[in-house]
PDB file of C-alpha atoms and ligand atoms in Angstrom:
ATOM      1  CA  MET A   1       5.470   8.033 -13.422  1.00 92.00           C
ATOM      2  CA  ILE A   2       8.383   5.744 -12.585  1.00 95.00           C
ATOM      3  CA  ARG A   3      11.147   7.064 -10.357  1.00 96.00           C
ATOM      4  CA  VAL A   4      14.323   5.018 -10.213  1.00 96.00           C
ATOM      5  CA  TYR A   5      16.523   5.412  -7.133  1.00 97.00           C
ATOM      6  CA  ALA A   6      19.990   4.094  -6.409  1.00 97.00           C
ATOM      7  CA  ASP A   7      19.031   1.560  -3.740  1.00 98.00           C
ATOM      8  CA  PRO A   8      16.298   0.462  -1.295  1.00 98.00           C
ATOM      9  CA  GLU A   9      17.358   3.080   1.238  1.00 98.00           C
ATOM     10  CA  GLU A  10      16.692   5.865  -1.264  1.00 98.00           C
ATOM     11  CA  VAL A  11      13.356   4.348  -2.237  1.00 98.00           C
ATOM     12  CA  SER A  12      12.404   4.255   1.451  1.00 98.00           C
ATOM     13  CA  ALA A  13      13.501   7.846   1.968  1.00 98.00           C
ATOM     14  CA  ALA A  14      11.513   8.980  -1.084  1.00 98.00           C
ATOM     15  CA  ALA A  15       8.402   7.145   0.096  1.00 98.00           C
ATOM     16  CA  ALA A  16       8.735   8.593   3.595  1.00 98.00           C
ATOM     17  CA  ALA A  17       9.185  12.111   2.190  1.00 98.00           C
ATOM     18  CA  LEU A  18       6.105  11.584   0.014  1.00 98.00           C
ATOM     19  CA  PHE A  19       4.102  10.487   3.075  1.00 98.00           C
ATOM     20  CA  ALA A  20       5.207  13.600   4.984  1.00 98.00           C
ATOM     21  CA  SER A  21       4.489  16.054   2.184  1.00 98.00           C
ATOM     22  CA  GLU A  22       1.112  14.511   1.325  1.00 98.00           C
ATOM     23  CA  ALA A  23       0.180  14.534   5.023  1.00 98.00           C
ATOM     24  CA  CYS A  24       0.953  18.242   5.318  1.00 98.00           C
ATOM     25  CA  ARG A  25      -0.866  19.015   2.068  1.00 98.00           C
ATOM     26  CA  ALA A  26      -3.983  17.019   2.938  1.00 98.00           C
ATOM     27  CA  VAL A  27      -4.210  18.445   6.458  1.00 98.00           C
ATOM     28  CA  ALA A  28      -3.834  22.008   5.147  1.00 98.00           C
ATOM     29  CA  ARG A  29      -6.515  21.355   2.523  1.00 97.00           C
ATOM     30  CA  GLN A  30      -9.087  19.292   4.383  1.00 96.00           C
ATOM     31  CA  GLY A  31      -8.013  18.962   8.006  1.00 98.00           C
ATOM     32  CA  ARG A  32      -7.105  15.266   7.877  1.00 98.00           C
ATOM     33  CA  PHE A  33      -4.863  12.771   6.074  1.00 98.00           C
ATOM     34  CA  ALA A  34      -6.092   9.274   5.273  1.00 98.00           C
ATOM     35  CA  VAL A  35      -3.246   6.933   4.372  1.00 98.00           C
ATOM     36  CA  LEU A  36      -3.365   3.269   3.429  1.00 98.00           C
ATOM     37  CA  LEU A  37      -0.281   1.279   4.421  1.00 98.00           C
ATOM     38  CA  ALA A  38       1.207  -1.608   2.479  1.00 98.00           C
ATOM     39  CA  GLY A  39       2.115  -4.919   4.059  1.00 95.00           C
ATOM     40  CA  GLY A  40       5.071  -7.115   3.200  1.00 95.00           C
ATOM     41  CA  THR A  41       8.657  -6.261   4.007  1.00 97.00           C
ATOM     42  CA  THR A  42       9.613  -3.532   1.501  1.00 98.00           C
ATOM     43  CA  PRO A  43       7.898  -0.609   3.299  1.00 98.00           C
ATOM     44  CA  ARG A  44       9.391  -1.377   6.721  1.00 98.00           C
ATOM     45  CA  ARG A  45      12.351   0.960   6.296  1.00 98.00           C
ATOM     46  CA  CYS A  46      10.050   3.750   5.089  1.00 98.00           C
ATOM     47  CA  TYR A  47       7.989   3.314   8.262  1.00 98.00           C
ATOM     48  CA  GLU A  48      11.163   3.424  10.384  1.00 98.00           C
ATOM     49  CA  LEU A  49      12.224   6.681   8.730  1.00 98.00           C
ATOM     50  CA  LEU A  50       8.799   8.202   9.434  1.00 98.00           C
ATOM     51  CA  ALA A  51       9.251   7.308  13.098  1.00 98.00           C
ATOM     52  CA  GLN A  52      12.503   9.302  13.334  1.00 98.00           C
ATOM     53  CA  ALA A  53      13.520  12.950  13.171  1.00 97.00           C
ATOM     54  CA  PRO A  54      13.338  14.932  10.993  1.00 97.00           C
ATOM     55  CA  LEU A  55      10.196  13.503   9.331  1.00 98.00           C
ATOM     56  CA  ARG A  56       8.556  12.439  12.577  1.00 98.00           C
ATOM     57  CA  ASP A  57       8.506  16.053  13.733  1.00 97.00           C
ATOM     58  CA  ARG A  58       7.140  17.437  10.453  1.00 97.00           C
ATOM     59  CA  ILE A  59       4.033  15.256  10.304  1.00 98.00           C
ATOM     60  CA  PRO A  60       0.753  16.479  11.844  1.00 98.00           C
ATOM     61  CA  TRP A  61       0.089  13.121  13.562  1.00 98.00           C
ATOM     62  CA  GLY A  62      -2.991  14.443  15.344  1.00 98.00           C
ATOM     63  CA  GLU A  63      -4.774  14.572  11.972  1.00 98.00           C
ATOM     64  CA  VAL A  64      -3.404  11.354  10.444  1.00 98.00           C
ATOM     65  CA  HIS A  65      -5.692   8.323   9.999  1.00 98.00           C
ATOM     66  CA  VAL A  66      -3.988   5.029   9.192  1.00 98.00           C
ATOM     67  CA  PHE A  67      -5.622   2.147   7.296  1.00 98.00           C
ATOM     68  CA  TRP A  68      -4.278  -1.039   5.719  1.00 98.00           C
ATOM     69  CA  GLY A  69      -4.717  -2.412   2.238  1.00 98.00           C
ATOM     70  CA  ASP A  70      -4.657  -6.013   3.368  1.00 98.00           C
ATOM     71  CA  GLU A  71      -4.057  -8.218   6.361  1.00 97.00           C
ATOM     72  CA  ARG A  72      -2.944 -11.773   6.928  1.00 97.00           C
ATOM     73  CA  CYS A  73      -5.366 -13.491   9.326  1.00 96.00           C
ATOM     74  CA  VAL A  74      -2.904 -14.265  12.122  1.00 95.00           C
ATOM     75  CA  PRO A  75      -2.697 -13.012  15.715  1.00 90.00           C
ATOM     76  CA  GLY A  76      -1.535  -9.372  16.023  1.00 83.00           C
ATOM     77  CA  ASP A  77       1.788 -10.436  17.572  1.00 89.00           C
ATOM     78  CA  ASP A  78       2.540 -12.924  14.781  1.00 94.00           C
ATOM     79  CA  PRO A  79       5.502 -11.652  12.725  1.00 94.00           C
ATOM     80  CA  ARG A  80       3.382 -12.084   9.580  1.00 95.00           C
ATOM     81  CA  SER A  81       0.804  -9.495  10.713  1.00 96.00           C
ATOM     82  CA  ASN A  82       0.904  -6.399   8.510  1.00 97.00           C
ATOM     83  CA  ALA A  83      -0.528  -4.190  11.258  1.00 97.00           C
ATOM     84  CA  GLY A  84       1.978  -5.670  13.720  1.00 96.00           C
ATOM     85  CA  MET A  85       4.903  -4.753  11.454  1.00 97.00           C
ATOM     86  CA  ALA A  86       3.683  -1.167  11.039  1.00 98.00           C
ATOM     87  CA  ARG A  87       3.085  -0.829  14.785  1.00 97.00           C
ATOM     88  CA  ARG A  88       6.604  -1.985  15.610  1.00 97.00           C
ATOM     89  CA  ALA A  89       8.319   0.072  12.913  1.00 98.00           C
ATOM     90  CA  LEU A  90       6.216   3.227  13.125  1.00 98.00           C
ATOM     91  CA  LEU A  91       3.041   3.529  15.114  1.00 98.00           C
ATOM     92  CA  HIS A  92       4.524   2.780  18.540  1.00 97.00           C
ATOM     93  CA  HIS A  93       6.934   5.675  18.074  1.00 98.00           C
ATOM     94  CA  VAL A  94       4.705   8.560  16.988  1.00 98.00           C
ATOM     95  CA  PRO A  95       1.990  10.608  18.733  1.00 98.00           C
ATOM     96  CA  LEU A  96      -0.876   9.198  16.683  1.00 97.00           C
ATOM     97  CA  PRO A  97      -4.185   9.004  18.595  1.00 97.00           C
ATOM     98  CA  PRO A  98      -5.032   5.266  18.922  1.00 97.00           C
ATOM     99  CA  ALA A  99      -8.590   5.876  17.657  1.00 98.00           C
ATOM    100  CA  GLN A 100      -7.052   6.990  14.353  1.00 98.00           C
ATOM    101  CA  VAL A 101      -5.375   3.633  13.737  1.00 98.00           C
ATOM    102  CA  HIS A 102      -7.722   1.348  11.799  1.00 98.00           C
ATOM    103  CA  PRO A 103      -6.271  -2.166  11.471  1.00 98.00           C
ATOM    104  CA  ILE A 104      -8.104  -4.908   9.590  1.00 98.00           C
ATOM    105  CA  VAL A 105      -9.301  -7.398  12.210  1.00 97.00           C
ATOM    106  CA  CYS A 106     -10.044 -10.889  10.898  1.00 96.00           C
ATOM    107  CA  GLU A 107     -12.254 -11.737  13.890  1.00 93.00           C
ATOM    108  CA  PRO A 108     -14.571 -13.473  14.561  1.00 95.00           C
ATOM    109  CA  SER A 109     -14.004 -14.778  11.026  1.00 96.00           C
ATOM    110  CA  PRO A 110     -12.213 -13.406   7.942  1.00 97.00           C
ATOM    111  CA  GLN A 111     -15.560 -12.818   6.201  1.00 97.00           C
ATOM    112  CA  GLU A 112     -16.977 -10.920   9.157  1.00 98.00           C
ATOM    113  CA  GLY A 113     -13.692  -9.043   9.493  1.00 97.00           C
ATOM    114  CA  ALA A 114     -13.914  -8.009   5.843  1.00 97.00           C
ATOM    115  CA  GLU A 115     -17.483  -6.792   6.309  1.00 97.00           C
ATOM    116  CA  ALA A 116     -16.554  -4.943   9.489  1.00 98.00           C
ATOM    117  CA  TYR A 117     -13.693  -3.203   7.688  1.00 98.00           C
ATOM    118  CA  ALA A 118     -16.031  -2.059   4.930  1.00 97.00           C
ATOM    119  CA  ALA A 119     -18.190  -0.583   7.710  1.00 97.00           C
ATOM    120  CA  VAL A 120     -15.122   1.182   9.153  1.00 98.00           C
ATOM    121  CA  LEU A 121     -14.456   2.701   5.728  1.00 98.00           C
ATOM    122  CA  ARG A 122     -18.110   3.686   5.302  1.00 97.00           C
ATOM    123  CA  ALA A 123     -18.118   5.440   8.665  1.00 97.00           C
ATOM    124  CA  PHE A 124     -14.873   7.290   7.961  1.00 98.00           C
ATOM    125  CA  PHE A 125     -15.641   8.330   4.383  1.00 97.00           C
ATOM    126  CA  ALA A 126     -19.141   9.382   5.277  1.00 95.00           C
ATOM    127  CA  ASP A 127     -19.662  11.336   2.047  1.00 81.00           C
ATOM    128  CA  GLY A 128     -19.317   8.377  -0.316  1.00 90.00           C
ATOM    129  CA  PRO A 129     -16.859   5.722  -1.462  1.00 93.00           C
ATOM    130  CA  PRO A 130     -13.374   5.816   0.096  1.00 97.00           C
ATOM    131  CA  ARG A 131     -10.884   8.283  -1.353  1.00 98.00           C
ATOM    132  CA  PHE A 132      -7.523   7.834   0.339  1.00 98.00           C
ATOM    133  CA  ASP A 133      -5.062  10.702   0.148  1.00 98.00           C
ATOM    134  CA  LEU A 134      -2.158   8.274  -0.211  1.00 98.00           C
ATOM    135  CA  VAL A 135      -1.963   4.525  -0.818  1.00 98.00           C
ATOM    136  CA  LEU A 136       1.327   2.633  -0.438  1.00 98.00           C
ATOM    137  CA  LEU A 137       1.542  -0.723  -2.207  1.00 98.00           C
ATOM    138  CA  GLY A 138       4.034  -3.523  -2.707  1.00 98.00           C
ATOM    139  CA  LEU A 139       4.487  -5.884  -5.645  1.00 98.00           C
ATOM    140  CA  GLY A 140       4.697  -9.644  -5.258  1.00 97.00           C
ATOM    141  CA  ASP A 141       7.131 -11.527  -7.463  1.00 94.00           C
ATOM    142  CA  GLU A 142       4.272 -13.105  -9.436  1.00 96.00           C
ATOM    143  CA  GLY A 143       2.464  -9.776  -9.886  1.00 97.00           C
ATOM    144  CA  HIS A 144       0.138  -9.649  -6.886  1.00 97.00           C
ATOM    145  CA  THR A 145      -0.535  -6.541  -4.915  1.00 98.00           C
ATOM    146  CA  LEU A 146      -2.580  -6.108  -1.723  1.00 98.00           C
ATOM    147  CA  SER A 147      -3.793  -9.700  -1.218  1.00 97.00           C
ATOM    148  CA  LEU A 148      -5.069  -9.919  -4.796  1.00 97.00           C
ATOM    149  CA  PHE A 149      -3.447 -12.988  -6.330  1.00 97.00           C
ATOM    150  CA  PRO A 150      -3.232 -13.999 -10.004  1.00 96.00           C
ATOM    151  CA  GLY A 151      -6.316 -15.788 -11.259  1.00 93.00           C
ATOM    152  CA  ASP A 152      -8.261 -15.394  -7.986  1.00 93.00           C
ATOM    153  CA  SER A 153     -12.010 -14.856  -8.264  1.00 89.00           C
ATOM    154  CA  ALA A 154     -11.599 -11.928  -5.836  1.00 90.00           C
ATOM    155  CA  LEU A 155     -10.141  -9.964  -8.734  1.00 92.00           C
ATOM    156  CA  GLY A 156     -13.587  -9.740 -10.255  1.00 89.00           C
ATOM    157  CA  VAL A 157     -15.189  -8.321  -7.097  1.00 88.00           C
ATOM    158  CA  ARG A 158     -16.287  -4.810  -8.000  1.00 86.00           C
ATOM    159  CA  GLU A 159     -19.279  -4.149  -5.796  1.00 89.00           C
ATOM    160  CA  CYS A 160     -17.526  -4.731  -2.430  1.00 94.00           C
ATOM    161  CA  TRP A 161     -14.707  -2.667  -0.963  1.00 96.00           C
ATOM    162  CA  THR A 162     -13.211  -5.619   0.927  1.00 97.00           C
ATOM    163  CA  THR A 163     -13.043  -9.348   0.396  1.00 97.00           C
ATOM    164  CA  VAL A 164     -11.421 -12.529   1.716  1.00 96.00           C
ATOM    165  CA  THR A 165      -8.664 -14.252  -0.246  1.00 96.00           C
ATOM    166  CA  HIS A 166      -6.366 -17.190   0.200  1.00 94.00           C
ATOM    167  CA  ARG A 167      -2.913 -17.587  -1.266  1.00 93.00           C
ATOM    168  CA  ARG A 168      -2.166 -21.075  -2.486  1.00 90.00           C
ATOM    169  CA  GLY A 169       0.160 -22.868  -0.102  1.00 91.00           C
ATOM    170  CA  GLU A 170      -0.481 -20.616   2.895  1.00 92.00           C
ATOM    171  CA  ASP A 171      -2.145 -21.740   6.109  1.00 93.00           C
ATOM    172  CA  MET A 172      -3.998 -18.462   6.671  1.00 96.00           C
ATOM    173  CA  ASP A 173      -6.731 -16.453   5.000  1.00 95.00           C
ATOM    174  CA  ARG A 174      -6.300 -12.831   4.094  1.00 97.00           C
ATOM    175  CA  VAL A 175      -8.611  -9.842   4.021  1.00 98.00           C
ATOM    176  CA  THR A 176      -7.948  -7.326   1.282  1.00 98.00           C
ATOM    177  CA  LEU A 177      -9.330  -4.157  -0.163  1.00 98.00           C
ATOM    178  CA  THR A 178     -10.423  -4.463  -3.780  1.00 97.00           C
ATOM    179  CA  ALA A 179      -8.919  -2.638  -6.752  1.00 96.00           C
ATOM    180  CA  PRO A 180     -11.881  -0.248  -7.296  1.00 96.00           C
ATOM    181  CA  VAL A 181     -11.274   1.266  -3.837  1.00 97.00           C
ATOM    182  CA  ILE A 182      -7.585   1.794  -4.562  1.00 97.00           C
ATOM    183  CA  ASN A 183      -8.421   3.341  -7.919  1.00 97.00           C
ATOM    184  CA  ARG A 184     -10.359   6.144  -6.247  1.00 97.00           C
ATOM    185  CA  ALA A 185      -7.288   7.303  -4.289  1.00 98.00           C
ATOM    186  CA  ALA A 186      -5.669  10.682  -4.890  1.00 98.00           C
ATOM    187  CA  GLN A 187      -2.161   9.217  -4.942  1.00 98.00           C
ATOM    188  CA  VAL A 188      -0.926   5.621  -5.197  1.00 98.00           C
ATOM    189  CA  ALA A 189       2.745   4.709  -4.781  1.00 98.00           C
ATOM    190  CA  PHE A 190       4.230   1.265  -5.374  1.00 98.00           C
ATOM    191  CA  LEU A 191       7.533   0.511  -3.601  1.00 98.00           C
ATOM    192  CA  VAL A 192       9.572  -2.093  -5.466  1.00 98.00           C
ATOM    193  CA  THR A 193      13.183  -3.051  -4.797  1.00 98.00           C
ATOM    194  CA  GLY A 194      15.688  -5.770  -5.632  1.00 98.00           C
ATOM    195  CA  GLU A 195      16.631  -7.724  -8.719  1.00 97.00           C
ATOM    196  CA  GLY A 196      14.165 -10.447  -7.778  1.00 97.00           C
ATOM    197  CA  LYS A 197      11.382  -8.022  -8.768  1.00 98.00           C
ATOM    198  CA  ALA A 198      12.953  -6.833 -12.046  1.00 97.00           C
ATOM    199  CA  ALA A 199      11.242  -9.313 -14.379  1.00 97.00           C
ATOM    200  CA  ILE A 200       7.785  -8.927 -12.880  1.00 97.00           C
ATOM    201  CA  LEU A 201       8.111  -5.140 -12.780  1.00 97.00           C
ATOM    202  CA  ARG A 202       8.842  -5.118 -16.495  1.00 96.00           C
ATOM    203  CA  GLU A 203       5.898  -7.434 -17.092  1.00 96.00           C
ATOM    204  CA  VAL A 204       3.545  -5.220 -15.094  1.00 96.00           C
ATOM    205  CA  LEU A 205       4.706  -1.949 -16.638  1.00 95.00           C
ATOM    206  CA  GLU A 206       5.547  -2.974 -20.172  1.00 93.00           C
ATOM    207  CA  GLY A 207       3.962  -6.376 -20.835  1.00 91.00           C
ATOM    208  CA  GLY A 208       0.553  -7.072 -22.284  1.00 87.00           C
ATOM    209  CA  ALA A 209      -0.726  -9.668 -19.814  1.00 85.00           C
ATOM    210  CA  ASP A 210      -4.325  -9.803 -18.680  1.00 90.00           C
ATOM    211  CA  PRO A 211      -4.622  -7.912 -15.354  1.00 91.00           C
ATOM    212  CA  HIS A 212      -6.374 -10.962 -13.917  1.00 91.00           C
ATOM    213  CA  GLN A 213      -3.086 -12.803 -14.285  1.00 93.00           C
ATOM    214  CA  LEU A 214      -1.125  -9.770 -13.083  1.00 96.00           C
ATOM    215  CA  PRO A 215      -3.226  -8.053 -10.404  1.00 97.00           C
ATOM    216  CA  ALA A 216      -0.882  -5.067  -9.985  1.00 97.00           C
ATOM    217  CA  ARG A 217      -2.137  -3.998 -13.416  1.00 96.00           C
ATOM    218  CA  LEU A 218      -5.616  -3.546 -11.952  1.00 96.00           C
ATOM    219  CA  VAL A 219      -4.283  -0.477 -10.136  1.00 97.00           C
ATOM    220  CA  ARG A 220      -5.114   2.489 -12.357  1.00 96.00           C
ATOM    221  CA  PRO A 221      -6.261   5.533 -10.365  1.00 97.00           C
ATOM    222  CA  GLU A 222      -9.282   7.138 -12.049  1.00 97.00           C
ATOM    223  CA  ASP A 223      -8.589  10.647 -10.849  1.00 96.00           C
ATOM    224  CA  GLY A 224      -5.273  10.392  -9.070  1.00 97.00           C
ATOM    225  CA  GLU A 225      -1.577   9.913  -9.563  1.00 97.00           C
ATOM    226  CA  LEU A 226       0.242   6.587  -9.871  1.00 97.00           C
ATOM    227  CA  LEU A 227       3.887   6.558  -8.853  1.00 97.00           C
ATOM    228  CA  TRP A 228       6.377   3.722  -9.012  1.00 97.00           C
ATOM    229  CA  LEU A 229       9.277   4.200  -6.596  1.00 97.00           C
ATOM    230  CA  VAL A 230      11.804   1.556  -7.597  1.00 97.00           C
ATOM    231  CA  ASP A 231      15.480   0.944  -7.099  1.00 97.00           C
ATOM    232  CA  ARG A 232      17.993   0.471  -9.884  1.00 96.00           C
ATOM    233  CA  LYS A 233      18.001  -3.312  -9.541  1.00 97.00           C
ATOM    234  CA  ALA A 234      14.227  -3.632  -9.751  1.00 97.00           C
ATOM    235  CA  GLY A 235      14.156  -1.200 -12.681  1.00 96.00           C
ATOM    236  CA  SER A 236      17.079  -2.803 -14.509  1.00 96.00           C
ATOM    237  CA  LEU A 237      14.952  -4.558 -17.163  1.00 96.00           C
ATOM    238  CA  LEU A 238      12.673  -1.621 -18.033  1.00 94.00           C
ATOM    239  CA  ARG A 239      13.015  -0.702 -21.686  1.00 87.00           C
ATOM    240  CA  HIS A 240      10.661   2.212 -22.292  1.00 68.00           C
ATOM    241  CA  GLU A 241      12.301   5.274 -20.902  1.00 65.00           C
ATOM    242  CA  SER A 242       9.599   7.827 -21.614  1.00 56.00           C
ATOM    243  CA  ASN A 243       7.955   7.530 -18.194  1.00 64.00           C
ATOM    244  CA  ILE A 244      11.145   7.090 -16.212  1.00 69.00           C
ATOM    245  CA  SER A 245      12.664   9.875 -14.213  1.00 68.00           C
ATOM    246  CA  LEU A 246      15.982   9.605 -12.454  1.00 63.00           C
ATOM    247  CA  PRO A 247      15.763  11.782  -9.335  1.00 63.00           C
ATOM    248  CA  ARG A 248      19.556  11.874  -9.019  1.00 45.00           C
TER     249      ARG A 248
HETATM  250  C1  6PG B   1       1.087  -8.713   1.899  1.00 50.18           C
HETATM  251  C2  6PG B   1       1.102  -7.576   0.974  1.00 50.18           C
HETATM  252  C3  6PG B   1       1.639  -7.824  -0.388  1.00 50.18           C
HETATM  253  C4  6PG B   1       3.061  -7.305  -0.435  1.00 50.18           C
HETATM  254  C5  6PG B   1       3.838  -7.899  -1.576  1.00 50.18           C
HETATM  255  C6  6PG B   1       5.275  -7.447  -1.587  1.00 50.18           C
HETATM  256  O1  6PG B   1       0.502  -8.587   2.955  1.00 50.18           O
HETATM  257  O2  6PG B   1       1.665  -9.754   1.578  1.00 50.18           O
HETATM  258  O3  6PG B   1       0.480  -6.454   1.247  1.00 50.18           O
HETATM  259  O4  6PG B   1       0.874  -7.321  -1.424  1.00 50.18           O
HETATM  260  O5  6PG B   1       3.054  -5.904  -0.529  1.00 50.18           O
HETATM  261  O6  6PG B   1       3.806  -9.296  -1.425  1.00 50.18           O
HETATM  262  O7  6PG B   1       5.885  -7.930  -0.429  1.00 50.18           O
HETATM  263  P1  6PG B   1       7.387  -7.626  -0.082  1.00 50.18           P
HETATM  264  O8  6PG B   1       7.466  -6.169   0.155  1.00 50.18           O
HETATM  265  O9  6PG B   1       7.640  -8.417   1.167  1.00 50.18           O
HETATM  266  O10 6PG B   1       8.190  -8.084  -1.247  1.00 50.18           O
END
């Protein structure tokens, strides 16, 4: 399902409302809410809205468990850190027990950090493979999501929940969850805004490219819902209207 909103602010508000309603639903059903946060810049405003009234006061923070889909291997106070961004925008402002915040730590090495994060997931989802209640994702302008980049051998990793990747041209490694983990989630929502994403969004949603060249296409929940929350500019090149709903 693709929902097209007027602008980035409305996309952020819709994503924050989705977080709040899924948190309440999951806590009522099973006593806890496991959410996977996206990195990048697009979700920052959503996180800020969650940190403010009225949503802040509606969310049962005592039962929320926060995870990340990927991390850039930089110090926590580096502006590029995904966990750092979420802490500044959201986590520092809500009554979430610190033990329920599960950042990806790339220490002592990215590989060991990836293995340690798989162990964190194993301990939390004690009954079997991870099933997040909600996964938030972003879309890179060449079709990546998480830290799964076009053509990378990490795209073929199916037996591990986490792996190390490197984006060409960057001076840091990354640790990322793999697509099979995301595909077990109950609800996955991509947040995509701006005209700079319009062409790749059309390619991902309506093109025929091999998912290994367009990693966002690897995201296909097996038994869950896939939502695209996009603004008008990002959605401006979409042609097939059957899956598009205009909330306003
Ligand atoms: C990261 C991400 C990545 C991101 C997209 C979109 O750590 O880089 O998790 O997958 O979501 O690159 O980023 P923007 O929201 O900044 O466009």
